[in-house]
PDB file of C-alpha atoms in Angstrom:
ATOM      1  CA  MET A   1     -37.872 -17.584  97.452  1.00  0.00           C
ATOM      2  CA  GLN A   2     -39.786 -17.341 100.712  1.00  0.00           C
ATOM      3  CA  ILE A   3     -41.585 -20.020 102.701  1.00  0.00           C
ATOM      4  CA  SER A   4     -43.470 -19.802 105.980  1.00  0.00           C
ATOM      5  CA  PHE A   5     -45.682 -22.198 107.905  1.00  0.00           C
ATOM      6  CA  GLY A   6     -48.821 -21.490 109.872  1.00  0.00           C
ATOM      7  CA  GLU A   7     -51.603 -23.485 111.531  1.00  0.00           C
ATOM      8  CA  THR A   8     -55.332 -23.130 111.960  1.00  0.00           C
ATOM      9  CA  GLU A   9     -57.380 -25.309 114.283  1.00  0.00           C
ATOM     10  CA  GLU A  10     -58.123 -27.636 111.420  1.00  0.00           C
ATOM     11  CA  PHE A  11     -55.334 -27.326 108.892  1.00  0.00           C
ATOM     12  CA  LYS A  12     -51.757 -26.397 108.171  1.00  0.00           C
ATOM     13  CA  LYS A  13     -51.016 -23.449 105.887  1.00  0.00           C
ATOM     14  CA  VAL A  14     -47.843 -22.890 103.878  1.00  0.00           C
ATOM     15  CA  THR A  15     -47.192 -19.511 102.289  1.00  0.00           C
ATOM     16  CA  LEU A  16     -44.778 -19.369  99.371  1.00  0.00           C
ATOM     17  CA  GLY A  17     -43.369 -16.252  97.732  1.00  0.00           C
ATOM     18  CA  GLY A  18     -41.069 -15.502  94.807  1.00  0.00           C
ATOM     19  CA  ARG A  19     -40.116 -17.607  91.819  1.00  0.00           C
ATOM     20  CA  LEU A  20     -40.670 -21.361  91.916  1.00  0.00           C
ATOM     21  CA  ASP A  21     -38.023 -21.964  89.252  1.00  0.00           C
ATOM     22  CA  SER A  22     -35.036 -24.345  89.284  1.00  0.00           C
ATOM     23  CA  ILE A  23     -33.149 -22.275  91.826  1.00  0.00           C
ATOM     24  CA  GLY A  24     -36.168 -21.402  93.954  1.00  0.00           C
ATOM     25  CA  VAL A  25     -37.428 -24.970  94.209  1.00  0.00           C
ATOM     26  CA  GLY A  26     -33.928 -26.162  95.094  1.00  0.00           C
ATOM     27  CA  LYS A  27     -33.878 -23.765  98.014  1.00  0.00           C
ATOM     28  CA  ILE A  28     -37.189 -24.731  99.600  1.00  0.00           C
ATOM     29  CA  GLU A  29     -38.080 -28.243  98.434  1.00  0.00           C
ATOM     30  CA  ALA A  30     -36.742 -30.157 101.437  1.00  0.00           C
ATOM     31  CA  GLN A  31     -38.246 -27.704 103.922  1.00  0.00           C
ATOM     32  CA  PHE A  32     -41.571 -27.620 102.098  1.00  0.00           C
ATOM     33  CA  SER A  33     -41.923 -31.375 101.827  1.00  0.00           C
ATOM     34  CA  ALA A  34     -40.815 -32.130 105.383  1.00  0.00           C
ATOM     35  CA  GLY A  35     -42.918 -29.326 106.837  1.00  0.00           C
ATOM     36  CA  VAL A  36     -46.084 -30.352 105.008  1.00  0.00           C
ATOM     37  CA  VAL A  37     -45.859 -34.100 105.457  1.00  0.00           C
ATOM     38  CA  ALA A  38     -44.885 -34.057 109.150  1.00  0.00           C
ATOM     39  CA  GLY A  39     -47.987 -34.772 111.184  1.00  0.00           C
ATOM     40  CA  GLY A  40     -50.090 -35.662 108.163  1.00  0.00           C
ATOM     41  CA  ARG A  41     -52.481 -32.695 108.486  1.00  0.00           C
ATOM     42  CA  SER A  42     -54.292 -31.450 105.423  1.00  0.00           C
ATOM     43  CA  THR A  43     -52.587 -28.335 104.097  1.00  0.00           C
ATOM     44  CA  MET A  44     -53.357 -25.181 102.122  1.00  0.00           C
ATOM     45  CA  VAL A  45     -50.581 -23.763  99.970  1.00  0.00           C
ATOM     46  CA  ASP A  46     -50.893 -20.001  99.521  1.00  0.00           C
ATOM     47  CA  LEU A  47     -49.515 -19.054  96.083  1.00  0.00           C
ATOM     48  CA  THR A  48     -50.603 -15.399  96.222  1.00  0.00           C
ATOM     49  CA  GLU A  49     -47.022 -14.107  96.275  1.00  0.00           C
ATOM     50  CA  VAL A  50     -45.621 -16.642  93.785  1.00  0.00           C
ATOM     51  CA  ASP A  51     -44.523 -14.895  90.579  1.00  0.00           C
ATOM     52  CA  PHE A  52     -43.535 -17.894  88.482  1.00  0.00           C
ATOM     53  CA  LEU A  53     -43.900 -21.665  88.507  1.00  0.00           C
ATOM     54  CA  ALA A  54     -41.889 -24.213  86.516  1.00  0.00           C
ATOM     55  CA  SER A  55     -42.162 -27.986  86.119  1.00  0.00           C
ATOM     56  CA  LEU A  56     -39.805 -28.666  89.037  1.00  0.00           C
ATOM     57  CA  ALA A  57     -42.342 -26.972  91.302  1.00  0.00           C
ATOM     58  CA  VAL A  58     -45.061 -29.222  89.925  1.00  0.00           C
ATOM     59  CA  ARG A  59     -42.909 -32.245  90.743  1.00  0.00           C
ATOM     60  CA  MET A  60     -42.423 -30.912  94.289  1.00  0.00           C
ATOM     61  CA  LEU A  61     -46.144 -30.281  94.801  1.00  0.00           C
ATOM     62  CA  ILE A  62     -47.263 -33.654  93.422  1.00  0.00           C
ATOM     63  CA  SER A  63     -44.613 -35.605  95.376  1.00  0.00           C
ATOM     64  CA  THR A  64     -45.525 -33.814  98.581  1.00  0.00           C
ATOM     65  CA  ALA A  65     -49.257 -34.265  98.024  1.00  0.00           C
ATOM     66  CA  ARG A  66     -48.679 -37.968  97.398  1.00  0.00           C
ATOM     67  CA  SER A  67     -46.651 -38.391 100.593  1.00  0.00           C
ATOM     68  CA  LEU A  68     -49.265 -36.449 102.549  1.00  0.00           C
ATOM     69  CA  SER A  69     -52.076 -38.568 101.138  1.00  0.00           C
ATOM     70  CA  THR A  70     -50.445 -41.734 102.484  1.00  0.00           C
ATOM     71  CA  LYS A  71     -50.926 -40.192 105.942  1.00  0.00           C
ATOM     72  CA  GLY A  72     -54.530 -39.294 105.211  1.00  0.00           C
ATOM     73  CA  GLY A  73     -53.980 -35.588 104.464  1.00  0.00           C
ATOM     74  CA  LYS A  74     -54.961 -33.482 101.462  1.00  0.00           C
ATOM     75  CA  LEU A  75     -53.062 -30.681  99.739  1.00  0.00           C
ATOM     76  CA  VAL A  76     -54.893 -27.750  98.150  1.00  0.00           C
ATOM     77  CA  MET A  77     -53.413 -24.647  96.495  1.00  0.00           C
ATOM     78  CA  PHE A  78     -55.020 -21.223  96.304  1.00  0.00           C
ATOM     79  CA  GLY A  79     -54.421 -17.631  95.244  1.00  0.00           C
ATOM     80  CA  ALA A  80     -52.341 -18.151  92.091  1.00  0.00           C
ATOM     81  CA  ASN A  81     -52.054 -15.105  89.837  1.00  0.00           C
ATOM     82  CA  PRO A  82     -53.374 -15.412  86.241  1.00  0.00           C
ATOM     83  CA  GLU A  83     -49.970 -16.320  84.787  1.00  0.00           C
ATOM     84  CA  VAL A  84     -49.218 -19.028  87.371  1.00  0.00           C
ATOM     85  CA  THR A  85     -52.783 -20.285  86.905  1.00  0.00           C
ATOM     86  CA  ASP A  86     -52.150 -20.481  83.147  1.00  0.00           C
ATOM     87  CA  THR A  87     -49.101 -22.692  83.772  1.00  0.00           C
ATOM     88  CA  ILE A  88     -50.895 -24.911  86.294  1.00  0.00           C
ATOM     89  CA  GLU A  89     -53.969 -25.381  84.098  1.00  0.00           C
ATOM     90  CA  THR A  90     -51.906 -25.966  80.963  1.00  0.00           C
ATOM     91  CA  MET A  91     -49.948 -28.687  82.749  1.00  0.00           C
ATOM     92  CA  GLY A  92     -53.236 -30.061  84.072  1.00  0.00           C
ATOM     93  CA  PHE A  93     -52.018 -31.051  87.504  1.00  0.00           C
ATOM     94  CA  ASP A  94     -54.818 -29.144  89.228  1.00  0.00           C
ATOM     95  CA  ASP A  95     -56.834 -32.267  88.420  1.00  0.00           C
ATOM     96  CA  ILE A  96     -54.994 -34.017  91.270  1.00  0.00           C
ATOM     97  CA  VAL A  97     -53.805 -31.079  93.435  1.00  0.00           C
ATOM     98  CA  PRO A  98     -56.805 -28.723  93.416  1.00  0.00           C
ATOM     99  CA  LEU A  99     -56.321 -25.001  92.821  1.00  0.00           C
ATOM    100  CA  ALA A 100     -58.829 -22.777  94.617  1.00  0.00           C
ATOM    101  CA  LEU A 101     -59.389 -19.109  93.874  1.00  0.00           C
ATOM    102  CA  SER A 102     -59.333 -18.041  97.517  1.00  0.00           C
ATOM    103  CA  GLU A 103     -58.404 -19.242 100.979  1.00  0.00           C
ATOM    104  CA  HIS A 104     -62.125 -19.512 101.752  1.00  0.00           C
ATOM    105  CA  GLU A 105     -62.613 -21.841  98.791  1.00  0.00           C
ATOM    106  CA  ALA A 106     -59.491 -23.825  99.736  1.00  0.00           C
ATOM    107  CA  LEU A 107     -60.895 -24.356 103.226  1.00  0.00           C
ATOM    108  CA  ALA A 108     -64.135 -25.607 101.735  1.00  0.00           C
ATOM    109  CA  LEU A 109     -62.230 -28.071  99.541  1.00  0.00           C
ATOM    110  CA  LEU A 110     -60.256 -29.379 102.491  1.00  0.00           C
ATOM    111  CA  ARG A 111     -63.435 -29.832 104.532  1.00  0.00           C
ATOM    112  CA  SER A 112     -65.258 -31.652 101.724  1.00  0.00           C
TER     113      SER A 112
ATOM    114  CA  MET B   1     -14.467 -15.127  64.284  1.00  0.00           C
ATOM    115  CA  ASN B   2     -13.837 -14.080  67.858  1.00  0.00           C
ATOM    116  CA  PRO B   3     -16.587 -14.218  70.483  1.00  0.00           C
ATOM    117  CA  PRO B   4     -18.532 -10.951  70.598  1.00  0.00           C
ATOM    118  CA  ALA B   5     -17.935  -8.295  73.168  1.00  0.00           C
ATOM    119  CA  ALA B   6     -20.554  -8.462  75.887  1.00  0.00           C
ATOM    120  CA  ASP B   7     -23.192  -5.728  75.981  1.00  0.00           C
ATOM    121  CA  SER B   8     -23.902  -6.445  79.647  1.00  0.00           C
ATOM    122  CA  PRO B   9     -21.624  -7.410  82.528  1.00  0.00           C
ATOM    123  CA  ALA B  10     -20.731 -11.086  82.602  1.00  0.00           C
ATOM    124  CA  GLY B  11     -21.996 -13.009  85.620  1.00  0.00           C
ATOM    125  CA  ASP B  12     -21.817 -16.617  86.753  1.00  0.00           C
ATOM    126  CA  GLY B  13     -24.424 -17.543  84.192  1.00  0.00           C
ATOM    127  CA  LEU B  14     -24.322 -15.102  81.300  1.00  0.00           C
ATOM    128  CA  ARG B  15     -21.066 -15.247  79.392  1.00  0.00           C
ATOM    129  CA  SER B  16     -22.001 -12.670  76.788  1.00  0.00           C
ATOM    130  CA  SER B  17     -24.917 -11.058  75.041  1.00  0.00           C
ATOM    131  CA  GLU B  18     -25.370  -8.752  72.091  1.00  0.00           C
ATOM    132  CA  VAL B  19     -28.030  -7.720  69.624  1.00  0.00           C
ATOM    133  CA  VAL B  20     -27.252  -9.078  66.157  1.00  0.00           C
ATOM    134  CA  GLY B  21     -29.512  -7.540  63.539  1.00  0.00           C
ATOM    135  CA  ASP B  22     -32.822  -7.476  65.389  1.00  0.00           C
ATOM    136  CA  ASP B  23     -32.191 -10.577  67.509  1.00  0.00           C
ATOM    137  CA  LEU B  24     -30.673 -10.982  70.932  1.00  0.00           C
ATOM    138  CA  VAL B  25     -27.858 -13.553  71.019  1.00  0.00           C
ATOM    139  CA  MET B  26     -26.653 -14.805  74.399  1.00  0.00           C
ATOM    140  CA  VAL B  27     -24.042 -17.334  75.440  1.00  0.00           C
ATOM    141  CA  LEU B  28     -24.912 -18.975  78.748  1.00  0.00           C
ATOM    142  CA  ASN B  29     -22.579 -20.882  81.022  1.00  0.00           C
ATOM    143  CA  ASN B  30     -23.237 -24.396  82.295  1.00  0.00           C
ATOM    144  CA  SER B  31     -24.801 -23.236  85.555  1.00  0.00           C
ATOM    145  CA  LEU B  32     -28.256 -22.700  87.028  1.00  0.00           C
ATOM    146  CA  ALA B  33     -27.431 -19.009  87.376  1.00  0.00           C
ATOM    147  CA  SER B  34     -27.573 -18.800  83.595  1.00  0.00           C
ATOM    148  CA  ILE B  35     -31.350 -19.241  83.637  1.00  0.00           C
ATOM    149  CA  GLU B  36     -32.006 -16.185  85.803  1.00  0.00           C
ATOM    150  CA  GLU B  37     -29.366 -13.998  84.170  1.00  0.00           C
ATOM    151  CA  GLY B  38     -30.546 -14.995  80.703  1.00  0.00           C
ATOM    152  CA  ARG B  39     -34.171 -14.378  81.640  1.00  0.00           C
ATOM    153  CA  LEU B  40     -33.419 -10.881  82.875  1.00  0.00           C
ATOM    154  CA  ARG B  41     -31.413 -10.058  79.752  1.00  0.00           C
ATOM    155  CA  MET B  42     -34.199 -11.415  77.553  1.00  0.00           C
ATOM    156  CA  ALA B  43     -36.770  -9.286  79.409  1.00  0.00           C
ATOM    157  CA  ARG B  44     -34.664  -6.179  78.844  1.00  0.00           C
ATOM    158  CA  TYR B  45     -34.371  -6.952  75.135  1.00  0.00           C
ATOM    159  CA  LEU B  46     -38.106  -7.611  74.672  1.00  0.00           C
ATOM    160  CA  GLY B  47     -39.254  -4.463  76.466  1.00  0.00           C
ATOM    161  CA  SER B  48     -42.565  -3.913  78.184  1.00  0.00           C
ATOM    162  CA  ASP B  49     -45.176  -4.120  75.441  1.00  0.00           C
ATOM    163  CA  LEU B  50     -45.854  -7.876  75.730  1.00  0.00           C
ATOM    164  CA  THR B  51     -48.733  -9.056  77.907  1.00  0.00           C
ATOM    165  CA  PRO B  52     -47.889 -10.731  81.242  1.00  0.00           C
ATOM    166  CA  ARG B  53     -49.323 -13.962  79.846  1.00  0.00           C
ATOM    167  CA  VAL B  54     -46.935 -13.960  76.871  1.00  0.00           C
ATOM    168  CA  VAL B  55     -43.966 -13.010  79.054  1.00  0.00           C
ATOM    169  CA  ASN B  56     -44.783 -15.832  81.474  1.00  0.00           C
ATOM    170  CA  ARG B  57     -45.145 -18.381  78.687  1.00  0.00           C
ATOM    171  CA  LEU B  58     -41.843 -17.297  77.188  1.00  0.00           C
ATOM    172  CA  GLU B  59     -40.111 -17.498  80.561  1.00  0.00           C
ATOM    173  CA  VAL B  60     -41.537 -20.970  81.238  1.00  0.00           C
ATOM    174  CA  VAL B  61     -40.311 -22.207  77.852  1.00  0.00           C
ATOM    175  CA  PHE B  62     -36.898 -20.606  78.399  1.00  0.00           C
ATOM    176  CA  GLU B  63     -36.595 -22.106  81.894  1.00  0.00           C
ATOM    177  CA  GLU B  64     -37.599 -25.590  80.760  1.00  0.00           C
ATOM    178  CA  LEU B  65     -35.352 -25.686  77.685  1.00  0.00           C
ATOM    179  CA  ILE B  66     -32.252 -24.370  79.451  1.00  0.00           C
ATOM    180  CA  SER B  67     -32.700 -26.448  82.605  1.00  0.00           C
ATOM    181  CA  ASN B  68     -33.230 -29.504  80.410  1.00  0.00           C
ATOM    182  CA  VAL B  69     -29.839 -28.950  78.751  1.00  0.00           C
ATOM    183  CA  LEU B  70     -28.153 -28.315  82.098  1.00  0.00           C
ATOM    184  CA  ARG B  71     -29.600 -31.458  83.683  1.00  0.00           C
ATOM    185  CA  HIS B  72     -29.422 -33.888  80.779  1.00  0.00           C
ATOM    186  CA  GLY B  73     -27.195 -32.526  78.036  1.00  0.00           C
ATOM    187  CA  PHE B  74     -24.020 -31.741  79.941  1.00  0.00           C
ATOM    188  CA  ASP B  75     -22.000 -33.226  82.741  1.00  0.00           C
ATOM    189  CA  PRO B  76     -21.549 -30.725  85.585  1.00  0.00           C
ATOM    190  CA  GLY B  77     -18.558 -28.433  85.322  1.00  0.00           C
ATOM    191  CA  PRO B  78     -17.126 -25.522  83.417  1.00  0.00           C
ATOM    192  CA  GLY B  79     -16.192 -25.304  79.756  1.00  0.00           C
ATOM    193  CA  ARG B  80     -19.621 -25.930  78.235  1.00  0.00           C
ATOM    194  CA  SER B  81     -22.055 -23.321  77.114  1.00  0.00           C
ATOM    195  CA  ILE B  82     -25.452 -22.776  75.557  1.00  0.00           C
ATOM    196  CA  LEU B  83     -26.225 -20.345  72.784  1.00  0.00           C
ATOM    197  CA  VAL B  84     -29.640 -18.677  72.847  1.00  0.00           C
ATOM    198  CA  ALA B  85     -31.149 -16.444  70.193  1.00  0.00           C
ATOM    199  CA  VAL B  86     -34.364 -14.507  70.826  1.00  0.00           C
ATOM    200  CA  GLY B  87     -36.166 -12.626  68.091  1.00  0.00           C
ATOM    201  CA  ARG B  88     -39.436 -10.886  67.446  1.00  0.00           C
ATOM    202  CA  ARG B  89     -41.303 -12.176  64.412  1.00  0.00           C
ATOM    203  CA  PRO B  90     -44.713 -11.116  63.091  1.00  0.00           C
ATOM    204  CA  GLY B  91     -47.176 -12.271  65.740  1.00  0.00           C
ATOM    205  CA  GLU B  92     -44.694 -14.366  67.679  1.00  0.00           C
ATOM    206  CA  ILE B  93     -41.456 -14.536  69.604  1.00  0.00           C
ATOM    207  CA  GLN B  94     -38.897 -17.044  68.327  1.00  0.00           C
ATOM    208  CA  LEU B  95     -36.476 -18.699  70.726  1.00  0.00           C
ATOM    209  CA  THR B  96     -33.564 -20.844  69.533  1.00  0.00           C
ATOM    210  CA  VAL B  97     -31.407 -22.845  71.943  1.00  0.00           C
ATOM    211  CA  GLU B  98     -28.216 -24.537  70.780  1.00  0.00           C
ATOM    212  CA  ASP B  99     -26.006 -26.765  72.890  1.00  0.00           C
ATOM    213  CA  ASP B 100     -23.143 -29.053  71.972  1.00  0.00           C
ATOM    214  CA  GLY B 101     -24.050 -31.673  74.553  1.00  0.00           C
ATOM    215  CA  ARG B 102     -25.307 -35.198  74.073  1.00  0.00           C
ATOM    216  CA  PRO B 103     -27.630 -35.647  71.076  1.00  0.00           C
ATOM    217  CA  PHE B 104     -31.164 -35.288  72.382  1.00  0.00           C
ATOM    218  CA  ASN B 105     -34.427 -34.409  70.707  1.00  0.00           C
ATOM    219  CA  PRO B 106     -36.823 -33.381  73.471  1.00  0.00           C
ATOM    220  CA  PHE B 107     -39.765 -33.501  71.098  1.00  0.00           C
ATOM    221  CA  ASP B 108     -39.265 -37.243  70.552  1.00  0.00           C
ATOM    222  CA  LEU B 109     -40.489 -37.844  74.099  1.00  0.00           C
ATOM    223  CA  ALA B 110     -43.991 -39.226  74.392  1.00  0.00           C
ATOM    224  CA  GLU B 111     -46.613 -37.055  76.033  1.00  0.00           C
ATOM    225  CA  PRO B 112     -47.087 -38.076  79.657  1.00  0.00           C
ATOM    226  CA  PRO B 113     -50.440 -39.636  80.467  1.00  0.00           C
ATOM    227  CA  PRO B 114     -53.142 -37.296  81.803  1.00  0.00           C
ATOM    228  CA  PHE B 115     -53.132 -36.788  85.553  1.00  0.00           C
ATOM    229  CA  GLU B 116     -55.690 -39.177  87.008  1.00  0.00           C
ATOM    230  CA  SER B 117     -54.609 -39.724  90.614  1.00  0.00           C
ATOM    231  CA  LEU B 118     -51.802 -38.818  92.993  1.00  0.00           C
ATOM    232  CA  GLU B 119     -50.782 -42.458  93.177  1.00  0.00           C
ATOM    233  CA  THR B 120     -50.255 -42.847  89.432  1.00  0.00           C
ATOM    234  CA  ALA B 121     -49.157 -39.313  88.509  1.00  0.00           C
ATOM    235  CA  GLN B 122     -45.899 -38.972  86.580  1.00  0.00           C
ATOM    236  CA  VAL B 123     -43.694 -36.479  88.410  1.00  0.00           C
ATOM    237  CA  GLY B 124     -40.772 -36.266  85.973  1.00  0.00           C
ATOM    238  CA  GLY B 125     -40.611 -35.231  82.351  1.00  0.00           C
ATOM    239  CA  LEU B 126     -43.222 -32.491  82.716  1.00  0.00           C
ATOM    240  CA  GLY B 127     -41.100 -29.676  81.297  1.00  0.00           C
ATOM    241  CA  VAL B 128     -41.076 -30.581  77.608  1.00  0.00           C
ATOM    242  CA  PRO B 129     -44.860 -31.085  77.434  1.00  0.00           C
ATOM    243  CA  VAL B 130     -45.472 -27.572  78.725  1.00  0.00           C
ATOM    244  CA  VAL B 131     -42.960 -26.234  76.173  1.00  0.00           C
ATOM    245  CA  ARG B 132     -45.018 -27.938  73.453  1.00  0.00           C
ATOM    246  CA  ARG B 133     -48.301 -26.609  74.786  1.00  0.00           C
ATOM    247  CA  PHE B 134     -47.074 -23.031  75.166  1.00  0.00           C
ATOM    248  CA  SER B 135     -45.506 -22.975  71.700  1.00  0.00           C
ATOM    249  CA  THR B 136     -47.123 -22.439  68.340  1.00  0.00           C
ATOM    250  CA  ARG B 137     -44.224 -24.205  66.590  1.00  0.00           C
ATOM    251  CA  THR B 138     -41.388 -26.461  67.762  1.00  0.00           C
ATOM    252  CA  ALA B 139     -38.460 -27.871  65.818  1.00  0.00           C
ATOM    253  CA  TYR B 140     -35.295 -29.835  66.545  1.00  0.00           C
ATOM    254  CA  ASP B 141     -32.287 -30.631  64.460  1.00  0.00           C
ATOM    255  CA  ARG B 142     -28.824 -31.931  65.119  1.00  0.00           C
ATOM    256  CA  ALA B 143     -26.661 -29.394  63.367  1.00  0.00           C
ATOM    257  CA  PRO B 144     -23.507 -31.099  62.077  1.00  0.00           C
ATOM    258  CA  ALA B 145     -21.401 -27.979  62.539  1.00  0.00           C
ATOM    259  CA  SER B 146     -23.226 -24.830  63.458  1.00  0.00           C
ATOM    260  CA  ASN B 147     -21.684 -21.670  62.048  1.00  0.00           C
ATOM    261  CA  LEU B 148     -23.511 -19.568  64.585  1.00  0.00           C
ATOM    262  CA  TRP B 149     -22.357 -21.745  67.465  1.00  0.00           C
ATOM    263  CA  ASP B 150     -18.762 -21.927  66.316  1.00  0.00           C
ATOM    264  CA  ALA B 151     -18.591 -18.197  65.756  1.00  0.00           C
ATOM    265  CA  TYR B 152     -19.867 -17.267  69.177  1.00  0.00           C
ATOM    266  CA  VAL B 153     -18.376 -19.910  71.397  1.00  0.00           C
ATOM    267  CA  SER B 154     -15.233 -20.895  69.524  1.00  0.00           C
ATOM    268  CA  HIS B 155     -15.534 -24.548  70.516  1.00  0.00           C
ATOM    269  CA  GLY B 156     -14.527 -25.674  67.066  1.00  0.00           C
ATOM    270  CA  ALA B 157     -16.761 -27.542  64.668  1.00  0.00           C
ATOM    271  CA  ARG B 158     -18.841 -29.500  67.156  1.00  0.00           C
ATOM    272  CA  PRO B 159     -22.258 -30.800  66.232  1.00  0.00           C
ATOM    273  CA  ALA B 160     -25.003 -29.112  68.202  1.00  0.00           C
ATOM    274  CA  ASN B 161     -28.578 -29.736  69.303  1.00  0.00           C
ATOM    275  CA  ARG B 162     -30.712 -26.915  67.980  1.00  0.00           C
ATOM    276  CA  VAL B 163     -34.208 -26.424  69.351  1.00  0.00           C
ATOM    277  CA  THR B 164     -36.371 -23.660  67.922  1.00  0.00           C
ATOM    278  CA  VAL B 165     -39.758 -22.720  69.309  1.00  0.00           C
ATOM    279  CA  ALA B 166     -42.181 -19.867  68.728  1.00  0.00           C
ATOM    280  CA  ILE B 167     -44.605 -18.393  71.240  1.00  0.00           C
ATOM    281  CA  ALA B 168     -47.581 -16.395  70.085  1.00  0.00           C
ATOM    282  CA  ALA B 169     -47.174 -12.739  70.937  1.00  0.00           C
TER     283      ALA B 169
END
C-alpha cells in the first residue's frame, strides 16, 4: 500500500496505490487521516493506482471526510478503475464523498 | 480423518488447501494474513477466464466474510481456524465459510440507512451489506456438528457458523 501527499495552490492531493483491504488500510489509515485533516484544506484523493477497496477503506474515507468538513474542507475522489468504481457505487457512499472520473473533474467539484 | 496434506506451502494465514472433487477447500488461520493468502490461492484455483468485475466482487465478498469472522467471531490468538470452500457452479461461483466462533448470523443485521450526509453517515457495519448486494444468493446456518469442519480441522464436534454465498459468474 502506497500513500503520498502533494499540494496545489488551491488544494491538497493524496495519491493512494495498492490494495485498500484490511491490511492495507491498517497500514495507512492514521497517516491518511492526519495528513488530510491537518490544515483543513479541501483534498483530492487519487485512486488511479488502487486495485481493490473494501469496507474498511470506506470507513476511513467517510471518517476523514467528516473530520475535514468540520474544518470547512471537502474531500473528493477520482480515477477509480471500473472494479473499484463498482464497489464504491454499490456501497453508495459516493453520494457523500463524490467520485470524479478525472483530476480535472475533481478540481471542478472542489471549486463548486 | 486427518487434516489433508497441503497443496501449497503453509504461511502465516493459510494452514492448508486442496482441491476436493471440483472445489477448493482451504483452512485459514486466525490472522489477517489469511485473507491475502486465501485470496491468492482462490485466484489460482479459479484461473483467468472470469471477468475482472466478477473477480473483484468475489474478492470483496471473501475479504468481508473472513475479516468479519476475524474481528467478531474469534478472540485474538492462535488455535482457531476458518474453513473456506470455493466452487464453480453453472453461472456462478459458490463460496462457503465455516467458523467455530461465536454464533453470529451476519444476514440478520439490518441494512444501514442510505448515505444522506457526512454528519449522519454510518461508518461501521458496511461489509455485510456489500456482501448481500454482490451476491445472487446468501444463506446462514449454525451447523450443530459439521462433518466437513471436523474432518479438516480436527477440532472435535464443535458447532460452526456456516455462511454460503453465490456470485454471478
